[in-house]
Amino acid sequence: MQFRDLQKQYKELETEMNEAIRGVLENSKYISGPQVKELEQELSDYVGTKYCVTCGNGTDALAMMMMAWNVKEGDAVFVPDFTFFASGEVVSFRNATPVFYDVRQDTFNADVESLEKAIIAVKNEGKLNPRVIIAVDLFGFPADYEALQKVADKYDLLLLEDGAQGFGGMQNGKRACSFGDAATTSFFPAKPLGCYGDGGAIFTNDEGMAQYLSSIAVHGKGTYKYDNIRIGWNSRLDTLQAAILLVKLKAFKKYELDSSNIVAKKYSELLEGVVQTPRIPAGFLSSWAQYTIQLEDSKQRSELQKYLKENGIPTMIYYPKAMHWQTAFEGVKNYVECPITEKLCDTVLSLPMHPYMEEKDIQKVCMNIKKFMGV
Ligand SMILES: *Cc1c(COP(=O)(O)O)cnc(C)c1O
C-alpha cells in the first residue's frame, strides 16, 4: 500500500499525460511556453481570482508575497505554530519576526483567539510593527477566513492564505486560494494538485500586484527580459510542469477531488468512535491533502504506527515539532503559549490518502486500527 499513490494516478492519465509531455518536447519552448499562460488562466478561473502567477515552488510563492509587501526587519508576521516549516521560514528570510499563534484541536487550523492575543501582545510590547497574518489550510482544509478577515480588518493587517495543502477546498462556496489579500499554493508532487517536480502559484485580484509578481519572478523584468527595473530573482514554473498540471487539473476537477472526499468519508465512518477523526464544520469542503487522526498520547501513537507498519500500512507524522521548537527559530520570542500545537505534535497520525485509494485498502487500514485499539 502506498501513502499517496502517484503511480496509480499516472497509469490512469497515461495516454493524455504522455501526449502533453511530447507536445512540450516537440515544441521545445521549455521556459515560458504557451502552456504556462493557459494554466494560469485555468487556475484563476477555477479558484475564482482575477490573476494567477505561477512560480518555482510554494516557498517561493510565499517569499515573493513577503517581497511584494516589503516585509522587513522590525515587522511582525503572525504564523500558525502547527504547519510546515516554510510558512515561517519566509518571514525570517526577510529578517522579519515570525510570531507563532496556536491552532484549534478540531480543525488543526488557526485559533483566532490565540492569534488576537498574539497581536495584542506584540502591540503592547511596542517593539515590532505588526504587518501580516499568514493562515494555513492544513491537510486540505481551509482555515476560517471569515473569522480571520475580521481580525485582519480590526488590526489593519494584511492576510495571506498559505494554500499549499488547500487547493480545491472551500468555505461557504468560495474556493481555497481566493481568500485574504493574496494566496499561495504549491504543486509539490504530494499536494492535492501536484506536478512532476517543483511548482507553485500566487493568486490575487490586484492587477498591479500580478504584474509586479510576474516581474520579480523573472529578474525584475520591465517591458522585456533584458530590461530590468527592480531587483527580483528567478522563479518560474517550467513549461513541462505546466503541461502536466493542465492534464492533472482536468482530472482533479472531474473526479479526483470528489474521490478524495469519498475516501475520507469512508475512513470517518469506519473509524467513528475508535479514534478521533478529522471534523469538517458546516460550510467547509476539504481537499484532503492528509487524513489525520488523533491518538491519546505519543506512546499510543508510536505503538500504533509500528503496528500498522508491521502490517504493511505506511503512515506519516505531520508535524512532529512545533514551529517554536524548531532549532532554526531558537531565540524567536514566544508571545503566546501554544498548548494545542504541542499536544497535536504528540498525537497526530496521517493515514494513507489519495483519490485512487481502493475500498479494500481503506478497509484494511481501519480493520488494523480497530484491532490495535481492541474494538
Ligand atoms: C508544501 C508546503 C509549502 C511549501 O511548498 P514547496 O512547493 O514545497 O516549496 C508551504 N506551506 C505549506 C503549508 C506546505 O505544506
Short mmCIF file of C-alpha atoms and ligand atoms in Angstrom, two decimals:
data_model
loop_
_atom_site.label_atom_id
_atom_site.label_comp_id
_atom_site.label_asym_id
_atom_site.label_seq_id
_atom_site.Cartn_x
_atom_site.Cartn_y
_atom_site.Cartn_z
CA MET A 1 0.00 0.00 0.00
CA GLN A 2 1.28 3.47 -0.89
CA PHE A 3 0.82 6.51 1.35
CA ARG A 4 -0.03 8.60 -1.70
CA ASP A 5 -0.10 6.53 -4.89
CA LEU A 6 1.23 8.77 -7.67
CA GLN A 7 1.99 5.79 -9.88
CA LYS A 8 -1.65 4.76 -9.97
CA GLN A 9 -2.58 8.30 -10.93
CA TYR A 10 -0.05 8.25 -13.77
CA LYS A 11 -1.41 4.93 -15.06
CA GLU A 12 -4.90 6.42 -15.08
CA LEU A 13 -3.79 9.52 -17.02
CA GLU A 14 -1.00 7.87 -19.04
CA THR A 15 -2.17 8.42 -22.62
CA GLU A 16 -3.13 12.04 -22.15
CA MET A 17 -0.08 12.75 -20.00
CA ASN A 18 2.40 11.29 -22.49
CA GLU A 19 0.73 13.29 -25.24
CA ALA A 20 1.03 16.53 -23.23
CA ILE A 21 4.69 15.92 -22.39
CA ARG A 22 5.50 15.01 -26.01
CA GLY A 23 3.84 18.25 -27.11
CA VAL A 24 6.27 20.26 -24.99
CA LEU A 25 9.28 18.30 -26.23
CA GLU A 26 8.28 18.80 -29.86
CA ASN A 27 7.65 22.49 -29.37
CA SER A 28 10.85 22.85 -27.29
CA LYS A 29 9.67 26.03 -25.52
CA TYR A 30 10.83 24.80 -22.14
CA ILE A 31 10.60 28.12 -20.31
CA SER A 32 7.51 30.36 -20.58
CA GLY A 33 5.86 28.17 -23.24
CA PRO A 34 2.17 28.70 -24.11
CA GLN A 35 1.04 26.06 -21.57
CA VAL A 36 2.15 28.32 -18.71
CA LYS A 37 -0.27 31.14 -19.63
CA GLU A 38 -3.00 28.62 -20.37
CA LEU A 39 -2.54 27.03 -16.94
CA GLU A 40 -2.55 30.40 -15.15
CA GLN A 41 -5.86 31.22 -16.83
CA GLU A 42 -7.40 27.85 -15.89
CA LEU A 43 -6.17 28.08 -12.32
CA SER A 44 -7.53 31.57 -11.75
CA ASP A 45 -10.86 30.58 -13.36
CA TYR A 46 -11.15 27.57 -11.07
CA VAL A 47 -10.13 29.37 -7.88
CA GLY A 48 -12.13 32.49 -8.69
CA THR A 49 -9.45 35.17 -8.63
CA LYS A 50 -8.65 37.62 -11.41
CA TYR A 51 -4.97 36.67 -11.66
CA CYS A 52 -2.68 33.73 -11.11
CA VAL A 53 1.10 33.97 -11.35
CA THR A 54 2.92 30.64 -11.38
CA CYS A 55 6.42 30.25 -9.93
CA GLY A 56 9.11 27.74 -8.96
CA ASN A 57 7.55 26.30 -5.78
CA GLY A 58 5.27 27.06 -2.85
CA THR A 59 8.06 28.51 -0.73
CA ASP A 60 8.99 30.98 -3.47
CA ALA A 61 5.33 31.92 -3.75
CA LEU A 62 5.25 32.84 -0.05
CA ALA A 63 8.62 34.60 -0.24
CA MET A 64 7.50 36.62 -3.27
CA MET A 65 4.48 37.87 -1.33
CA MET A 66 6.79 38.90 1.52
CA MET A 67 8.84 40.80 -1.09
CA ALA A 68 5.75 42.33 -2.68
CA TRP A 69 4.58 43.66 0.68
CA ASN A 70 8.10 44.77 1.60
CA VAL A 71 8.07 42.76 4.81
CA LYS A 72 11.32 43.68 6.53
CA GLU A 73 13.31 43.82 9.73
CA GLY A 74 11.19 45.08 12.62
CA ASP A 75 7.95 43.68 11.13
CA ALA A 76 5.88 41.02 12.89
CA VAL A 77 4.24 38.32 10.77
CA PHE A 78 1.80 36.01 12.55
CA VAL A 79 2.25 32.34 11.66
CA PRO A 80 0.47 29.22 12.95
CA ASP A 81 2.66 27.16 15.28
CA PHE A 82 1.41 23.94 13.67
CA THR A 83 2.41 23.98 9.99
CA PHE A 84 5.18 23.10 7.55
CA PHE A 85 8.42 24.99 8.20
CA ALA A 86 8.21 27.14 5.03
CA SER A 87 5.22 29.15 6.36
CA GLY A 88 7.54 30.74 8.94
CA GLU A 89 10.85 30.38 7.13
CA VAL A 90 9.93 33.01 4.54
CA VAL A 91 9.37 35.54 7.33
CA SER A 92 12.83 35.07 8.82
CA PHE A 93 14.26 35.03 5.29
CA ARG A 94 13.16 38.68 5.06
CA ASN A 95 14.71 39.40 8.50
CA ALA A 96 11.22 40.00 9.87
CA THR A 97 10.00 38.26 13.05
CA PRO A 98 7.59 35.30 12.94
CA VAL A 99 5.12 35.40 15.83
CA PHE A 100 3.62 31.97 16.34
CA TYR A 101 -0.01 31.52 17.34
CA ASP A 102 -1.88 28.37 18.30
CA VAL A 103 -4.31 26.25 16.27
CA ARG A 104 -7.60 24.55 17.09
CA GLN A 105 -7.64 20.91 18.04
CA ASP A 106 -10.69 20.09 15.91
CA THR A 107 -9.60 21.65 12.59
CA PHE A 108 -5.79 21.89 13.00
CA ASN A 109 -6.15 25.45 11.69
CA ALA A 110 -5.81 29.00 13.05
CA ASP A 111 -7.24 29.64 16.51
CA VAL A 112 -8.35 33.25 16.05
CA GLU A 113 -8.43 33.87 19.82
CA SER A 114 -4.79 32.87 20.12
CA LEU A 115 -3.97 34.96 17.05
CA GLU A 116 -5.66 38.02 18.51
CA LYS A 117 -3.83 37.52 21.82
CA ALA A 118 -0.53 37.39 19.94
CA ILE A 119 -1.35 40.60 18.03
CA ILE A 120 -2.26 42.41 21.24
CA ALA A 121 0.92 41.15 22.98
CA VAL A 122 3.09 42.46 20.12
CA LYS A 123 1.25 45.79 20.08
CA ASN A 124 1.50 46.21 23.87
CA GLU A 125 5.21 45.50 23.80
CA GLY A 126 5.64 48.15 21.12
CA LYS A 127 8.87 46.81 19.62
CA LEU A 128 7.66 45.19 16.41
CA ASN A 129 5.40 46.54 13.70
CA PRO A 130 2.50 44.08 13.09
CA ARG A 131 2.11 43.66 9.31
CA VAL A 132 0.80 40.32 8.05
CA ILE A 133 -1.26 37.34 9.19
CA ILE A 134 -0.35 34.08 7.48
CA ALA A 135 -3.07 31.44 7.76
CA VAL A 136 -2.55 27.89 6.55
CA ASP A 137 -5.07 25.46 5.01
CA LEU A 138 -3.65 22.49 6.84
CA PHE A 139 -4.27 18.99 5.48
CA GLY A 140 -6.52 20.35 2.69
CA PHE A 141 -8.97 22.06 4.96
CA PRO A 142 -9.39 25.86 4.58
CA ALA A 143 -8.79 27.96 7.67
CA ASP A 144 -11.78 30.04 8.83
CA TYR A 145 -11.23 33.07 6.57
CA GLU A 146 -14.45 34.77 7.58
CA ALA A 147 -13.15 34.99 11.15
CA LEU A 148 -9.56 35.68 10.07
CA GLN A 149 -10.55 38.56 7.78
CA LYS A 150 -12.36 40.23 10.70
CA VAL A 151 -9.17 40.09 12.79
CA ALA A 152 -7.09 41.38 9.86
CA ASP A 153 -9.52 44.29 9.37
CA LYS A 154 -9.71 45.09 13.07
CA TYR A 155 -5.92 45.48 13.39
CA ASP A 156 -5.30 46.72 9.85
CA LEU A 157 -3.12 43.77 8.86
CA LEU A 158 -2.59 42.04 5.53
CA LEU A 159 -3.92 38.48 5.29
CA LEU A 160 -2.05 35.82 3.33
CA GLU A 161 -3.53 32.38 2.68
CA ASP A 162 -0.88 29.66 2.54
CA GLY A 163 -2.95 27.26 0.45
CA ALA A 164 -0.08 24.86 -0.32
CA GLN A 165 -2.22 21.99 1.01
CA GLY A 166 -5.58 23.61 0.47
CA PHE A 167 -6.08 23.74 -3.30
CA GLY A 168 -9.65 22.66 -4.14
CA GLY A 169 -11.13 23.18 -0.67
CA MET A 170 -13.99 25.59 0.02
CA GLN A 171 -15.53 27.83 2.66
CA ASN A 172 -19.15 28.80 2.06
CA GLY A 173 -18.92 28.42 -1.72
CA LYS A 174 -15.57 30.20 -2.08
CA ARG A 175 -12.57 28.19 -3.20
CA ALA A 176 -9.34 27.91 -1.26
CA CYS A 177 -6.59 30.15 -2.68
CA SER A 178 -9.06 33.01 -3.15
CA PHE A 179 -9.04 34.30 0.45
CA GLY A 180 -7.28 37.21 2.09
CA ASP A 181 -5.22 39.84 0.26
CA ALA A 182 -3.35 37.14 -1.64
CA ALA A 183 -2.99 33.37 -1.59
CA THR A 184 -0.24 30.95 -2.50
CA THR A 185 -0.12 27.27 -3.36
CA SER A 186 2.39 24.51 -4.09
CA PHE A 187 2.44 21.86 -6.81
CA PHE A 188 4.92 19.61 -4.97
CA PRO A 189 4.00 16.08 -6.16
CA ALA A 190 2.22 15.01 -2.97
CA LYS A 191 -0.01 18.11 -2.66
CA PRO A 192 -3.69 17.89 -3.68
CA LEU A 193 -2.75 19.23 -7.13
CA GLY A 194 0.85 18.18 -7.76
CA CYS A 195 3.17 18.24 -10.76
CA TYR A 196 6.17 16.00 -11.54
CA GLY A 197 8.70 18.16 -9.74
CA ASP A 198 8.52 21.54 -8.03
CA GLY A 199 5.98 24.24 -8.80
CA GLY A 200 3.90 26.92 -7.14
CA ALA A 201 1.48 29.79 -7.75
CA ILE A 202 0.16 33.03 -6.30
CA PHE A 203 -3.44 34.19 -6.62
CA THR A 204 -4.55 37.83 -6.45
CA ASN A 205 -7.29 40.15 -7.67
CA ASP A 206 -4.90 43.10 -7.93
CA GLU A 207 -3.60 43.72 -11.45
CA GLY A 208 -0.63 45.80 -10.29
CA MET A 209 0.34 43.07 -7.85
CA ALA A 210 0.12 40.38 -10.57
CA GLN A 211 2.37 42.45 -12.82
CA TYR A 212 4.83 43.05 -10.01
CA LEU A 213 4.96 39.33 -9.18
CA SER A 214 5.48 38.37 -12.84
CA SER A 215 8.33 40.87 -12.91
CA ILE A 216 10.18 39.72 -9.78
CA ALA A 217 9.82 36.09 -10.90
CA VAL A 218 11.97 36.99 -13.94
CA HIS A 219 14.81 39.12 -12.53
CA GLY A 220 12.67 42.22 -12.05
CA LYS A 221 11.95 42.50 -15.76
CA GLY A 222 10.30 45.57 -17.25
CA THR A 223 8.84 45.51 -20.74
CA TYR A 224 11.12 42.60 -21.69
CA LYS A 225 13.59 40.21 -20.06
CA TYR A 226 16.72 42.35 -20.57
CA ASP A 227 15.05 45.48 -19.29
CA ASN A 228 15.50 45.12 -15.51
CA ILE A 229 13.62 47.70 -13.48
CA ARG A 230 13.89 46.22 -9.98
CA ILE A 231 15.79 43.55 -8.08
CA GLY A 232 13.97 40.26 -8.42
CA TRP A 233 15.09 36.68 -8.78
CA ASN A 234 14.40 33.63 -10.90
CA SER A 235 11.32 31.59 -10.02
CA ARG A 236 9.34 30.18 -12.90
CA LEU A 237 7.09 27.20 -13.42
CA ASP A 238 8.60 25.44 -16.42
CA THR A 239 6.54 24.51 -19.46
CA LEU A 240 6.73 20.74 -18.84
CA GLN A 241 5.24 21.16 -15.37
CA ALA A 242 2.53 23.45 -16.73
CA ALA A 243 1.57 20.88 -19.39
CA ILE A 244 1.50 18.14 -16.73
CA LEU A 245 -0.65 20.31 -14.47
CA LEU A 246 -3.15 21.02 -17.25
CA VAL A 247 -3.81 17.27 -17.52
CA LYS A 248 -3.91 16.83 -13.73
CA LEU A 249 -6.17 19.84 -13.16
CA LYS A 250 -8.72 18.33 -15.56
CA ALA A 251 -8.76 15.07 -13.58
CA PHE A 252 -8.78 16.99 -10.29
CA LYS A 253 -11.91 18.93 -11.32
CA LYS A 254 -13.62 15.98 -12.98
CA TYR A 255 -13.28 13.35 -10.26
CA GLU A 256 -10.16 13.45 -8.04
CA LEU A 257 -11.48 15.99 -5.54
CA ASP A 258 -14.74 14.03 -5.24
CA SER A 259 -12.89 10.73 -4.93
CA SER A 260 -10.73 12.06 -2.10
CA ASN A 261 -13.86 13.15 -0.27
CA ILE A 262 -15.39 9.69 -0.72
CA VAL A 263 -12.24 8.07 0.72
CA ALA A 264 -12.31 10.47 3.69
CA LYS A 265 -15.99 9.79 4.32
CA LYS A 266 -15.38 6.04 4.32
CA TYR A 267 -12.49 6.42 6.78
CA SER A 268 -14.60 8.55 9.10
CA GLU A 269 -17.50 6.06 9.01
CA LEU A 270 -15.25 3.11 9.81
CA LEU A 271 -13.21 4.90 12.48
CA GLU A 272 -16.09 6.65 14.24
CA GLY A 273 -15.76 6.05 17.98
CA VAL A 274 -12.43 4.22 17.53
CA VAL A 275 -10.05 7.17 17.29
CA GLN A 276 -10.55 10.91 16.93
CA THR A 277 -11.25 11.57 13.25
CA PRO A 278 -10.98 14.96 11.48
CA ARG A 279 -14.03 17.18 11.86
CA ILE A 280 -15.25 19.31 8.98
CA PRO A 281 -17.58 22.07 10.22
CA ALA A 282 -20.66 23.00 8.18
CA GLY A 283 -19.90 25.13 5.12
CA PHE A 284 -16.40 23.75 4.57
CA LEU A 285 -15.01 21.34 1.96
CA SER A 286 -11.57 19.76 2.33
CA SER A 287 -9.31 18.61 -0.49
CA TRP A 288 -7.79 16.05 1.89
CA ALA A 289 -4.10 16.65 1.45
CA GLN A 290 -3.94 14.41 4.52
CA TYR A 291 -6.37 12.32 6.53
CA THR A 292 -5.15 12.83 10.09
CA ILE A 293 -6.38 11.07 13.21
CA GLN A 294 -5.52 11.88 16.84
CA LEU A 295 -4.38 9.35 19.44
CA GLU A 296 -4.27 9.59 23.23
CA ASP A 297 -0.54 10.31 23.59
CA SER A 298 2.81 9.85 21.87
CA LYS A 299 3.26 6.34 23.28
CA GLN A 300 -0.03 5.09 21.86
CA ARG A 301 0.72 6.83 18.59
CA SER A 302 4.16 5.27 18.12
CA GLU A 303 2.80 1.84 19.03
CA LEU A 304 0.00 2.17 16.51
CA GLN A 305 2.38 3.46 13.85
CA LYS A 306 4.66 0.48 14.45
CA TYR A 307 1.73 -1.95 14.37
CA LEU A 308 0.45 -0.53 11.09
CA LYS A 309 3.93 -0.64 9.57
CA GLU A 310 4.27 -4.32 10.50
CA ASN A 311 1.02 -4.89 8.66
CA GLY A 312 2.19 -3.13 5.50
CA ILE A 313 0.44 0.20 6.13
CA PRO A 314 2.53 3.38 5.77
CA THR A 315 1.68 6.39 7.94
CA MET A 316 3.28 9.80 8.49
CA ILE A 317 3.54 12.27 11.36
CA TYR A 318 2.66 15.79 10.18
CA TYR A 319 4.12 17.53 12.18
CA PRO A 320 6.30 16.14 14.94
CA LYS A 321 7.71 19.52 16.00
CA ALA A 322 6.01 22.83 16.74
CA MET A 323 7.42 25.83 14.88
CA HIS A 324 8.52 27.41 18.18
CA TRP A 325 10.50 24.24 18.93
CA GLN A 326 12.50 24.32 15.71
CA THR A 327 16.23 24.89 16.17
CA ALA A 328 16.17 27.40 13.32
CA PHE A 329 13.75 29.57 15.34
CA GLU A 330 15.84 29.43 18.51
CA GLY A 331 15.81 32.87 20.08
CA VAL A 332 12.49 33.84 18.47
CA LYS A 333 10.28 35.14 21.26
CA ASN A 334 7.02 33.35 22.10
CA TYR A 335 4.27 35.93 22.54
CA VAL A 336 1.58 33.34 23.35
CA GLU A 337 1.57 29.78 24.63
CA CYS A 338 0.65 27.13 22.05
CA PRO A 339 -0.51 24.13 24.10
CA ILE A 340 -2.76 22.67 21.38
CA THR A 341 0.07 22.57 18.86
CA GLU A 342 2.32 20.92 21.43
CA LYS A 343 -0.34 18.31 22.07
CA LEU A 344 -1.02 17.69 18.37
CA CYS A 345 2.69 17.14 17.70
CA ASP A 346 2.47 14.17 20.10
CA THR A 347 -0.85 12.74 18.97
CA VAL A 348 -1.46 13.19 15.22
CA LEU A 349 -1.06 10.41 12.68
CA SER A 350 -1.77 10.74 8.96
CA LEU A 351 -3.15 7.68 7.16
CA PRO A 352 -2.72 6.68 3.50
CA MET A 353 -4.87 9.09 1.48
CA HIS A 354 -5.28 9.76 -2.23
CA PRO A 355 -8.08 9.82 -4.79
CA TYR A 356 -7.16 6.42 -6.22
CA MET A 357 -7.35 4.56 -2.91
CA GLU A 358 -9.35 1.36 -3.17
CA GLU A 359 -12.10 0.35 -0.78
CA LYS A 360 -10.23 -2.81 0.23
CA ASP A 361 -7.22 -0.74 1.32
CA ILE A 362 -9.38 1.63 3.37
CA GLN A 363 -10.95 -1.45 4.99
CA LYS A 364 -7.53 -2.90 5.72
CA VAL A 365 -6.26 0.29 7.39
CA CYS A 366 -9.36 0.63 9.55
CA MET A 367 -9.51 -3.06 10.44
CA ASN A 368 -5.92 -2.87 11.70
CA ILE A 369 -6.56 0.29 13.70
CA LYS A 370 -9.61 -1.32 15.30
CA LYS A 371 -7.64 -4.44 16.12
CA PHE A 372 -4.89 -2.35 17.70
CA MET A 373 -7.41 -0.36 19.74
CA GLY A 374 -9.12 -3.58 20.80
CA VAL A 375 -12.57 -2.76 19.41
C1 LIG B 1 4.44 22.27 0.99
C2 LIG B 1 4.17 23.47 1.76
C3 LIG B 1 4.84 24.69 1.48
C4 LIG B 1 5.99 24.80 0.55
O1 LIG B 1 5.77 24.37 -0.75
P1 LIG B 1 7.01 23.89 -1.65
O2 LIG B 1 6.44 23.81 -3.02
O3 LIG B 1 7.46 22.57 -1.13
O4 LIG B 1 8.08 24.93 -1.55
C5 LIG B 1 4.45 25.81 2.19
N1 LIG B 1 3.49 25.76 3.11
C6 LIG B 1 2.84 24.61 3.43
C7 LIG B 1 1.75 24.64 4.44
C8 LIG B 1 3.17 23.43 2.75
O5 LIG B 1 2.52 22.30 3.07
#
